[in-house]
CSV table of C-alpha atoms in Angstrom, one decimal:
chain,number,residue,atom,x,y,z
T,13,MET,CA,31.5,21.6,-7.7
T,14,GLY,CA,29.6,19.1,-9.9
T,15,MET,CA,30.8,15.9,-11.4
T,16,LEU,CA,31.4,17.4,-14.8
T,17,GLU,CA,33.2,20.4,-13.3
T,18,ASP,CA,35.4,18.2,-11.2
T,19,ALA,CA,36.4,16.1,-14.2
T,20,ALA,CA,37.1,19.1,-16.4
T,21,ALA,CA,39.3,20.6,-13.7
T,22,GLY,CA,41.3,17.4,-13.4
T,23,ARG,CA,39.9,16.5,-10.0
T,24,LEU,CA,39.2,12.9,-9.1
T,25,ASN,CA,36.3,12.2,-6.7
T,26,ASP,CA,35.1,9.1,-4.8
T,27,GLU,CA,32.5,8.2,-7.4
T,28,MET,CA,35.1,8.2,-10.1
T,29,ARG,CA,37.4,6.0,-8.1
T,30,LEU,CA,34.6,3.5,-7.2
T,31,VAL,CA,33.5,3.3,-10.9
T,32,ALA,CA,37.1,2.8,-12.0
T,33,GLN,CA,37.5,-0.1,-9.5
T,34,ALA,CA,34.2,-1.7,-10.6
T,35,GLU,CA,35.1,-1.5,-14.3
T,36,GLY,CA,38.8,-2.4,-14.1
T,37,LYS,CA,39.8,1.0,-15.4
T,38,SER,CA,42.1,3.7,-14.1
T,39,PRO,CA,40.5,6.6,-12.3
T,40,GLU,CA,42.1,8.9,-14.8
T,41,PHE,CA,40.3,7.0,-17.7
T,42,ILE,CA,37.0,7.6,-16.0
T,43,ARG,CA,37.8,11.3,-15.3
T,44,ARG,CA,38.8,11.9,-18.9
T,45,GLY,CA,35.6,10.2,-20.1
T,46,ILE,CA,33.4,12.4,-18.0
T,47,ALA,CA,35.3,15.5,-19.0
T,48,SER,CA,34.8,14.7,-22.6
T,49,GLY,CA,31.1,13.9,-22.2
T,50,ARG,CA,31.6,10.2,-23.2
T,51,ILE,CA,31.0,8.8,-19.7
T,52,VAL,CA,28.5,9.8,-17.0
T,53,ILE,CA,28.0,8.9,-13.4
T,54,PRO,CA,24.5,9.8,-12.3
T,55,ILE,CA,24.5,11.2,-8.7
T,56,SER,CA,22.4,13.2,-6.4
T,57,PRO,CA,23.2,15.5,-3.4
T,58,TYR,CA,20.1,14.2,-1.7
T,59,ARG,CA,20.8,10.5,-1.3
T,60,GLU,CA,23.6,8.0,-1.4
T,61,THR,CA,23.6,5.5,-4.2
T,62,ARG,CA,25.9,2.8,-5.6
T,63,PRO,CA,27.9,4.8,-8.3
T,64,VAL,CA,27.5,3.4,-11.8
T,65,GLY,CA,29.4,4.6,-14.8
T,66,ILE,CA,27.7,4.7,-18.2
T,67,GLY,CA,29.6,5.3,-21.4
T,68,LYS,CA,32.5,4.5,-23.8
T,69,GLY,CA,34.8,1.8,-22.7
T,70,LEU,CA,32.6,0.6,-19.9
T,71,ARG,CA,30.4,-2.5,-19.4
T,72,THR,CA,26.9,-2.0,-21.0
T,73,LYS,CA,24.5,-1.1,-18.2
T,74,VAL,CA,20.9,-2.3,-17.8
T,75,ASN,CA,17.9,-0.2,-16.6
T,76,ALA,CA,14.7,-1.6,-15.2
T,77,SER,CA,11.6,0.5,-15.4
T,78,ILE,CA,8.8,0.1,-12.9
T,79,GLY,CA,5.7,2.1,-11.9
T,80,THR,CA,2.0,2.1,-11.4
T,81,SER,CA,-0.7,2.7,-14.1
T,82,SER,CA,-4.1,4.2,-14.1
T,83,ASP,CA,-5.6,0.7,-13.8
T,84,ILE,CA,-3.3,-0.9,-11.2
T,85,VAL,CA,-2.1,1.1,-8.3
T,86,ASP,CA,-0.3,-1.3,-5.8
T,87,VAL,CA,2.5,0.6,-4.1
T,88,ASP,CA,3.7,-2.4,-2.2
T,89,MET,CA,4.1,-4.3,-5.5
T,90,GLU,CA,6.2,-1.4,-7.0
T,91,VAL,CA,8.4,-1.5,-3.9
T,92,GLU,CA,8.8,-5.2,-4.4
T,93,LYS,CA,9.7,-4.7,-8.1
T,94,ALA,CA,12.4,-2.2,-7.1
T,95,ARG,CA,13.9,-4.8,-4.7
T,96,VAL,CA,13.6,-7.6,-7.3
T,97,ALA,CA,15.2,-5.5,-10.0
T,98,GLU,CA,18.2,-4.7,-7.8
T,99,SER,CA,18.6,-8.3,-6.6
T,100,ALA,CA,18.4,-9.5,-10.2
T,101,GLY,CA,21.3,-7.3,-11.1
T,102,ALA,CA,19.8,-4.1,-12.7
T,103,ASP,CA,22.3,-1.2,-12.8
T,104,THR,CA,19.7,1.5,-12.6
T,105,LEU,CA,16.0,1.9,-12.0
T,106,MET,CA,13.4,4.2,-13.5
T,107,GLU,CA,10.3,5.0,-11.5
T,108,LEU,CA,7.5,5.8,-14.1
T,109,SER,CA,4.3,5.8,-12.1
T,110,THR,CA,1.2,7.3,-13.7
T,111,GLY,CA,-1.5,6.3,-11.2
T,112,GLY,CA,-2.0,6.9,-7.5
T,113,ASP,CA,-0.1,9.3,-5.2
T,114,LEU,CA,2.9,9.9,-7.5
T,115,ARG,CA,5.1,11.6,-4.8
T,116,GLU,CA,4.5,8.9,-2.2
T,117,ILE,CA,5.2,6.1,-4.7
T,118,ARG,CA,8.5,7.7,-5.8
T,119,ARG,CA,9.5,8.4,-2.2
T,120,ARG,CA,8.9,4.8,-1.1
T,121,VAL,CA,10.7,3.3,-4.2
T,122,ILE,CA,13.8,5.6,-3.7
T,123,GLU,CA,13.9,4.5,0.0
T,124,VAL,CA,14.4,0.8,-0.7
T,125,THR,CA,17.0,0.9,-3.4
T,126,SER,CA,20.7,1.8,-3.6
T,127,LEU,CA,20.5,2.1,-7.4
T,128,SER,CA,20.5,5.4,-9.3
T,129,VAL,CA,16.9,6.2,-10.0
T,130,GLY,CA,15.5,7.9,-13.1
T,131,SER,CA,12.2,9.5,-13.9
T,132,VAL,CA,10.2,11.3,-16.6
T,133,PRO,CA,8.9,14.5,-14.9
T,134,LEU,CA,6.6,15.3,-17.8
T,135,TYR,CA,4.4,12.3,-16.7
T,136,GLN,CA,3.8,13.8,-13.3
T,137,ALA,CA,3.2,17.3,-14.7
T,138,PHE,CA,0.7,16.2,-17.3
T,139,ILE,CA,-1.2,13.8,-15.1
T,140,GLU,CA,-1.5,16.4,-12.3
T,141,ALA,CA,-2.8,18.9,-14.8
T,142,ILE,CA,-5.6,16.5,-15.7
T,143,ARG,CA,-6.4,16.2,-12.0
T,144,LYS,CA,-6.2,19.9,-11.4
T,145,HIS,CA,-7.4,21.5,-14.6
T,146,GLY,CA,-9.4,18.6,-16.2
T,147,ALA,CA,-7.0,18.2,-19.1
T,148,GLY,CA,-3.3,17.5,-19.5
T,149,VAL,CA,-3.0,20.0,-22.3
T,150,ASP,CA,-3.9,22.8,-19.7
T,151,MET,CA,-0.6,22.1,-18.0
T,152,THR,CA,1.4,25.3,-17.6
T,153,GLU,CA,5.0,25.7,-18.3
T,154,ASP,CA,5.7,26.5,-14.6
T,155,GLU,CA,4.0,23.3,-13.5
T,156,LEU,CA,6.2,21.3,-15.8
T,157,PHE,CA,9.4,22.9,-14.5
T,158,ARG,CA,8.2,22.6,-10.9
T,159,ALA,CA,7.8,18.9,-11.4
T,160,VAL,CA,11.5,18.7,-12.6
T,161,ASP,CA,12.7,20.6,-9.6
T,162,GLU,CA,10.6,18.6,-7.1
T,163,GLN,CA,11.7,15.2,-8.5
T,164,ALA,CA,15.3,16.4,-8.4
T,165,ARG,CA,15.0,17.3,-4.7
T,166,MET,CA,13.6,13.9,-4.0
T,167,GLY,CA,17.0,12.4,-5.0
T,168,THR,CA,16.4,11.5,-8.6
T,169,ASN,CA,19.7,10.8,-10.3
T,170,PHE,CA,18.7,11.1,-14.0
T,171,MET,CA,15.7,12.3,-15.9
T,172,ALA,CA,14.4,11.4,-19.4
T,173,ILE,CA,13.2,14.8,-20.7
T,174,HIS,CA,11.6,15.2,-24.1
T,175,THR,CA,13.6,18.2,-25.2
T,176,GLY,CA,14.1,17.3,-28.9
T,177,ILE,CA,10.4,17.4,-29.9
T,178,ASN,CA,9.9,20.8,-31.5
T,179,ARG,CA,7.9,22.3,-34.3
T,180,ILE,CA,10.4,21.1,-36.9
T,181,CYS,CA,9.9,17.5,-35.7
T,182,LEU,CA,6.1,17.9,-36.0
T,183,GLU,CA,6.4,19.2,-39.5
T,184,ARG,CA,8.7,16.2,-40.4
T,185,LEU,CA,6.1,13.8,-39.0
T,186,LYS,CA,3.3,15.4,-41.0
T,187,ALA,CA,5.3,15.7,-44.2
T,188,GLN,CA,6.1,12.0,-44.2
T,189,GLY,CA,2.4,11.2,-43.9
T,190,GLY,CA,2.3,9.8,-40.3
T,191,ARG,CA,3.2,6.4,-39.2
T,192,PHE,CA,2.1,2.7,-39.5
T,193,GLY,CA,2.5,2.2,-35.7
T,194,GLY,CA,1.6,5.6,-34.4
T,195,LEU,CA,3.6,7.2,-31.6
T,196,CYS,CA,4.6,4.9,-28.7
T,197,SER,CA,6.3,7.3,-26.4
T,198,ARG,CA,3.9,8.5,-23.6
T,199,GLY,CA,6.0,11.6,-23.0
T,200,GLY,CA,6.2,12.3,-26.7
T,201,ALA,CA,2.4,11.9,-27.0
T,202,PHE,CA,1.8,14.2,-24.0
T,203,MET,CA,4.1,16.9,-25.4
T,204,ILE,CA,2.8,16.8,-28.9
T,205,ALA,CA,-0.8,17.0,-27.7
T,206,TRP,CA,0.2,20.0,-25.5
T,207,MET,CA,2.0,21.8,-28.4
T,208,LEU,CA,-0.9,21.3,-30.8
T,209,HIS,CA,-3.6,22.4,-28.4
T,210,ASN,CA,-1.7,25.5,-27.2
T,211,GLU,CA,-0.1,26.3,-30.5
T,212,LYS,CA,3.2,26.8,-28.7
T,213,GLU,CA,6.7,25.5,-28.9
T,214,ASN,CA,7.8,22.7,-26.5
T,215,PRO,CA,8.9,24.6,-23.4
T,216,LEU,CA,11.5,22.0,-22.7
T,217,TYR,CA,13.1,23.1,-25.9
T,218,SER,CA,12.4,26.8,-26.0
T,219,GLU,CA,13.4,27.2,-22.3
T,220,PHE,CA,16.2,24.7,-22.4
T,221,ASP,CA,18.7,27.0,-20.6
T,222,TYR,CA,16.2,27.3,-17.7
T,223,LEU,CA,15.9,23.5,-17.6
T,224,LEU,CA,19.7,23.2,-17.4
T,225,GLU,CA,19.8,25.6,-14.5
T,226,ILE,CA,17.5,23.3,-12.5
T,227,LEU,CA,19.4,20.2,-13.4
T,228,LYS,CA,22.7,21.8,-12.7
T,229,GLU,CA,21.6,23.0,-9.3
T,230,HIS,CA,20.5,19.5,-8.2
T,231,GLU,CA,23.3,17.6,-10.1
T,232,VAL,CA,20.8,15.6,-12.2
T,233,THR,CA,22.0,13.8,-15.3
T,234,LEU,CA,20.0,14.7,-18.4
T,235,SER,CA,18.7,11.8,-20.6
T,236,LEU,CA,17.6,13.4,-23.8
T,237,GLY,CA,14.3,11.6,-24.5
T,238,ASN,CA,13.4,9.9,-27.7
T,239,GLY,CA,9.8,11.0,-28.0
T,240,MET,CA,9.7,10.3,-31.7
T,241,ARG,CA,10.9,6.8,-31.5
T,242,ALA,CA,9.0,4.2,-33.6
T,243,GLY,CA,6.4,2.0,-32.2
T,244,ALA,CA,6.6,-0.4,-35.1
T,245,ILE,CA,9.6,-1.6,-37.1
T,246,HIS,CA,8.1,-0.2,-40.3
T,247,ASP,CA,8.5,3.3,-38.9
T,248,SER,CA,12.1,2.9,-37.8
T,249,THR,CA,14.8,5.3,-38.8
T,250,ASP,CA,12.3,7.7,-40.4
T,251,ARG,CA,12.7,11.4,-40.9
T,252,ALA,CA,10.9,12.4,-37.7
T,253,GLN,CA,13.1,10.2,-35.5
T,254,ILE,CA,16.3,11.5,-37.2
T,255,GLN,CA,15.1,15.1,-36.9
T,256,GLU,CA,14.7,14.7,-33.1
T,257,LEU,CA,18.2,13.2,-32.9
T,258,VAL,CA,19.6,16.2,-34.7
T,259,ILE,CA,18.0,18.5,-32.2
T,260,ASN,CA,19.1,16.4,-29.2
T,261,ALA,CA,22.7,16.3,-30.5
T,262,GLU,CA,22.7,20.1,-30.5
T,263,LEU,CA,21.2,20.2,-27.0
T,264,ALA,CA,23.7,17.7,-25.7
T,265,ASP,CA,26.5,20.2,-26.6
T,266,ARG,CA,24.7,23.0,-24.7
T,267,ALA,CA,24.2,20.8,-21.7
T,268,GLN,CA,27.9,19.8,-21.7
T,269,ALA,CA,28.9,23.5,-21.8
T,270,ALA,CA,26.5,24.2,-18.9
T,271,GLY,CA,28.1,21.5,-16.8
T,272,VAL,CA,25.2,19.0,-17.0
T,273,GLN,CA,26.0,15.3,-17.6
T,274,THR,CA,24.1,14.0,-20.6
T,275,ILE,CA,22.8,10.7,-22.1
T,276,VAL,CA,21.1,10.5,-25.5
T,277,GLU,CA,18.2,8.1,-25.9
T,278,GLY,CA,17.7,5.9,-29.0
T,279,PRO,CA,14.9,4.1,-30.8
T,280,GLY,CA,12.6,1.4,-29.5
T,281,HIS,CA,11.3,-0.7,-32.4
T,282,ILE,CA,13.9,-1.3,-35.1
T,283,PRO,CA,14.8,-4.2,-37.4
T,284,VAL,CA,18.2,-6.0,-36.9
T,285,ASP,CA,19.7,-4.6,-40.2
T,286,GLU,CA,19.2,-1.0,-39.0
T,287,ILE,CA,20.7,-1.2,-35.5
T,288,GLU,CA,24.3,-0.6,-36.5
T,289,ALA,CA,23.4,2.4,-38.7
T,290,ASN,CA,21.4,4.0,-35.9
T,291,ILE,CA,24.2,3.6,-33.4
T,292,ARG,CA,26.9,4.9,-35.8
T,293,ILE,CA,24.8,7.9,-36.7
T,294,MET,CA,24.0,8.7,-33.1
T,295,LYS,CA,27.6,8.3,-31.9
T,296,ARG,CA,28.9,10.4,-34.8
T,297,MET,CA,26.4,13.2,-34.3
T,298,THR,CA,26.9,13.4,-30.5
T,299,ASP,CA,30.7,13.0,-30.3
T,300,GLU,CA,30.4,9.5,-28.7
T,301,ARG,CA,28.1,10.5,-25.8
T,302,PRO,CA,26.5,7.7,-23.8
T,303,PHE,CA,23.7,6.1,-25.9
T,304,TYR,CA,20.6,4.7,-24.1
T,305,MET,CA,18.9,2.1,-26.3
T,306,LEU,CA,15.2,1.5,-25.4
T,307,GLY,CA,15.1,-2.2,-26.1
T,308,PRO,CA,15.2,-2.4,-29.0
T,309,LEU,CA,12.4,-4.7,-30.2
T,310,VAL,CA,13.4,-6.3,-33.5
T,311,THR,CA,10.1,-7.7,-34.5
T,312,ASP,CA,6.5,-6.8,-33.6
T,313,ILE,CA,4.8,-10.2,-33.6
T,314,ALA,CA,5.9,-11.8,-30.3
T,315,PRO,CA,3.8,-10.4,-27.5
T,316,GLY,CA,4.5,-12.4,-24.4
T,317,TYR,CA,8.1,-13.0,-25.5
T,318,ASP,CA,9.2,-9.4,-26.0
T,319,HIS,CA,11.9,-9.8,-23.4
T,320,ILE,CA,13.5,-12.3,-25.8
T,321,VAL,CA,12.9,-10.1,-28.8
T,322,ALA,CA,14.5,-7.1,-27.0
T,323,ALA,CA,17.4,-9.3,-25.8
T,324,ILE,CA,18.3,-10.0,-29.4
T,325,GLY,CA,18.2,-6.3,-30.3
T,326,ALA,CA,20.1,-5.3,-27.2
T,327,SER,CA,22.9,-7.8,-27.7
T,328,LEU,CA,23.5,-6.4,-31.1
T,329,SER,CA,23.1,-2.8,-29.9
T,330,SER,CA,25.7,-3.4,-27.2
T,331,ALA,CA,28.1,-5.0,-29.6
T,332,TYR,CA,27.8,-2.0,-32.0
T,333,GLY,CA,28.4,0.5,-29.2
T,334,ALA,CA,25.3,1.2,-27.2
T,335,ASP,CA,26.2,2.0,-23.6
T,336,PHE,CA,22.9,1.6,-21.7
T,337,ILE,CA,19.9,-0.5,-22.5
T,338,CYS,CA,16.4,-0.4,-21.0
T,339,TYR,CA,15.0,-3.9,-20.3
T,340,VAL,CA,11.7,-5.2,-21.7
T,341,THR,CA,9.6,-7.6,-19.8
T,342,PRO,CA,7.3,-10.5,-21.1
T,343,ALA,CA,4.4,-8.2,-20.3
T,344,GLU,CA,5.4,-5.5,-22.8
T,345,HIS,CA,2.4,-4.4,-24.9
T,346,LEU,CA,0.1,-6.6,-22.8
T,347,ALA,CA,-0.1,-5.6,-19.2
T,348,LEU,CA,1.6,-3.9,-16.2
T,349,PRO,CA,4.6,-6.2,-15.3
T,350,THR,CA,4.6,-8.2,-12.1
T,351,PRO,CA,7.7,-8.7,-9.9
T,352,GLU,CA,8.4,-12.0,-11.7
T,353,ASP,CA,8.1,-10.2,-15.1
T,354,VAL,CA,10.7,-7.6,-13.8
T,355,ARG,CA,13.1,-10.4,-12.8
T,356,GLU,CA,12.8,-12.1,-16.2
T,357,GLY,CA,13.3,-8.8,-18.0
T,358,VAL,CA,16.4,-7.9,-16.0
T,359,ILE,CA,18.0,-11.3,-16.5
T,360,ALA,CA,17.3,-11.2,-20.3
T,361,ALA,CA,18.7,-7.7,-20.6
T,362,ARG,CA,21.8,-8.7,-18.6
T,363,ILE,CA,22.4,-11.6,-20.9
T,364,ALA,CA,22.1,-9.3,-23.9
T,365,ALA,CA,24.5,-6.7,-22.4
T,366,TYR,CA,27.0,-9.4,-21.6
T,367,ILE,CA,26.9,-10.9,-25.1
T,368,GLY,CA,27.4,-7.4,-26.5
T,369,ASP,CA,30.3,-6.7,-24.2
T,370,MET,CA,32.0,-9.9,-25.4
T,371,ILE,CA,32.4,-8.1,-28.8
T,372,LYS,CA,32.6,-4.5,-27.8
T,373,LEU,CA,35.0,-5.0,-24.9
T,374,SER,CA,36.6,-8.3,-26.0
T,375,ARG,CA,35.7,-9.9,-22.7
T,376,ARG,CA,35.5,-13.6,-22.9
T,377,ASP,CA,37.5,-14.8,-19.8
T,378,ARG,CA,34.3,-15.8,-17.9
T,379,ASP,CA,33.2,-18.0,-20.9
T,380,LEU,CA,36.6,-19.6,-20.9
T,381,GLU,CA,36.3,-20.5,-17.2
T,382,MET,CA,32.8,-21.8,-17.8
T,383,GLY,CA,34.1,-24.1,-20.6
T,384,ARG,CA,36.7,-25.5,-18.3
T,385,ALA,CA,34.3,-26.0,-15.5
T,386,ARG,CA,31.9,-27.9,-17.7
T,387,ARG,CA,34.7,-30.0,-19.2
T,388,ASP,CA,35.8,-31.0,-15.7
T,389,LEU,CA,32.2,-31.4,-14.4
T,390,LEU,CA,32.8,-28.8,-11.6
T,391,TRP,CA,29.2,-27.9,-10.7
T,392,ASP,CA,29.9,-25.4,-8.0
T,393,MET,CA,32.2,-23.5,-10.3
T,394,GLN,CA,29.6,-23.6,-13.0
T,395,PHE,CA,27.0,-22.1,-10.6
T,396,HIS,CA,29.5,-19.5,-9.5
T,397,LEU,CA,30.2,-18.4,-13.1
T,398,ALA,CA,26.5,-18.4,-14.1
T,399,LEU,CA,24.8,-15.1,-14.7
T,400,ASP,CA,21.8,-16.4,-12.7
T,401,PRO,CA,23.2,-19.0,-10.2
T,402,GLN,CA,19.8,-19.2,-8.4
T,403,ARG,CA,18.0,-20.4,-11.5
T,404,ALA,CA,20.8,-22.8,-12.5
T,405,ARG,CA,20.9,-24.4,-9.1
T,406,GLN,CA,17.1,-24.7,-9.0
T,407,ILE,CA,16.8,-26.5,-12.3
T,408,ARG,CA,19.6,-29.0,-11.4
T,409,ALA,CA,18.1,-29.7,-8.0
T,410,GLU,CA,14.6,-30.3,-9.4
T,411,ARG,CA,16.0,-33.1,-11.7
T,412,GLU,CA,18.8,-34.6,-9.7
T,413,PRO,CA,20.8,-37.3,-11.5
T,414,ALA,CA,21.7,-40.7,-10.2
T,415,ASP,CA,25.4,-39.9,-10.8
T,416,SER,CA,26.1,-36.5,-9.2
T,417,ARG,CA,29.0,-35.9,-11.6
T,418,VAL,CA,26.6,-35.5,-14.6
T,419,CYS,CA,23.1,-34.1,-15.4
T,420,THR,CA,19.9,-35.8,-16.4
T,421,MET,CA,20.2,-34.6,-20.0
T,422,CYS,CA,22.7,-37.4,-20.9
T,423,GLY,CA,23.0,-39.4,-17.6
T,424,ASP,CA,25.2,-42.5,-18.1
T,425,TYR,CA,26.1,-41.4,-21.6
T,426,CYS,CA,27.6,-38.0,-20.8
T,427,ALA,CA,30.1,-37.2,-23.5
T,428,LEU,CA,32.4,-35.4,-21.0
T,429,LYS,CA,32.4,-38.3,-18.5
T,430,ILE,CA,33.1,-40.8,-21.3
T,431,ILE,CA,36.1,-38.8,-22.7
T,432,LYS,CA,37.4,-37.9,-19.2
T,433,SER,CA,37.7,-41.6,-18.4
T,434,SER,CA,39.5,-42.4,-21.6
T,435,ILE,CA,41.9,-39.5,-22.4
T,436,ASN,CA,43.1,-36.2,-21.0
T,437,LEU,CA,42.0,-33.4,-23.4
T,438,SER,CA,42.6,-30.5,-20.9
T,439,LYS,CA,44.3,-27.2,-21.9
């Protein structure tokens, strides 16, 4: 029996209990959330992973995406990125390689992490079609579904699959006169090119029931891809994007009925004043299913600092109800990330998720403890409570104060030390 079937039948399993313990919820809360489709726990029968719950009432989770490109194929670096992402506190990992031996890269990455690993099987199918046939648009439907099956058997826990791009979406895109920023989704671009060249419907949409059979057999969580997401904020929340969401909402119902856990993906570039509306629309249309926000980037003019831009968008997204966010690194739009870029991206996204959860889940106890630790100049406690203790300790150690009670920002004139010696203001 699968995760969704267990939940629907009223059965608790080990993963539900572990997630409940990690989230401070009852196992029954987790079970009911899974049964309703509002919580997922991505698992695989082919490898053991640290269970992670994604969905309503739970802490906002952070995904880190890694993978080679056609220009840089360094498998050891991708393995290191996987390790860095996990050590920095990512909740899940997506392996999205497009260069080199795709199977070997995925195998090695999966071997070194205990995180749930996601993929986009369309990447592999399209790229292998280029190598085999000379053109990605010559990919066959069977080759695409074989890639899904193969990646599932390798122990992939969840897959972003571009099911919602169909002929109607293409007509919407044409009717609105295109876009200012084009199409930023690789999977979306691959599928649209295939559809136009072959004059066929997207097989991931037309053969959706067959896709569900494969995912169900291997207990893979379906992440309904956002192939029509905007690549520039001036294209956000347009008709093409909303049309794809309508289709994905309908497909999410079918996946639930078939016993396949489902996540719905959201937009990438979106201004601050449209974030709440996008999340409300998505949650309403999909009956509160887990929402995976890709970023989002709230301005287009900060290359080199897009991890900060995305953190602003992600904190608001989390506060308004997004359940899962994909990190962005400083290298976004510029280059393939390094391990250090991955670490910075994960930390920035974790900060954003935490800020959102302060609102969404009313969790502020840790901030209260930090306030008291700072008031009382308790440095070890401050490091213990810090989201990134390693970085905090490093900065303090590099600029050691003459008086160990304070820091070099204020030194002898530390407001907390002055007040502490004059009056007790503790609560």
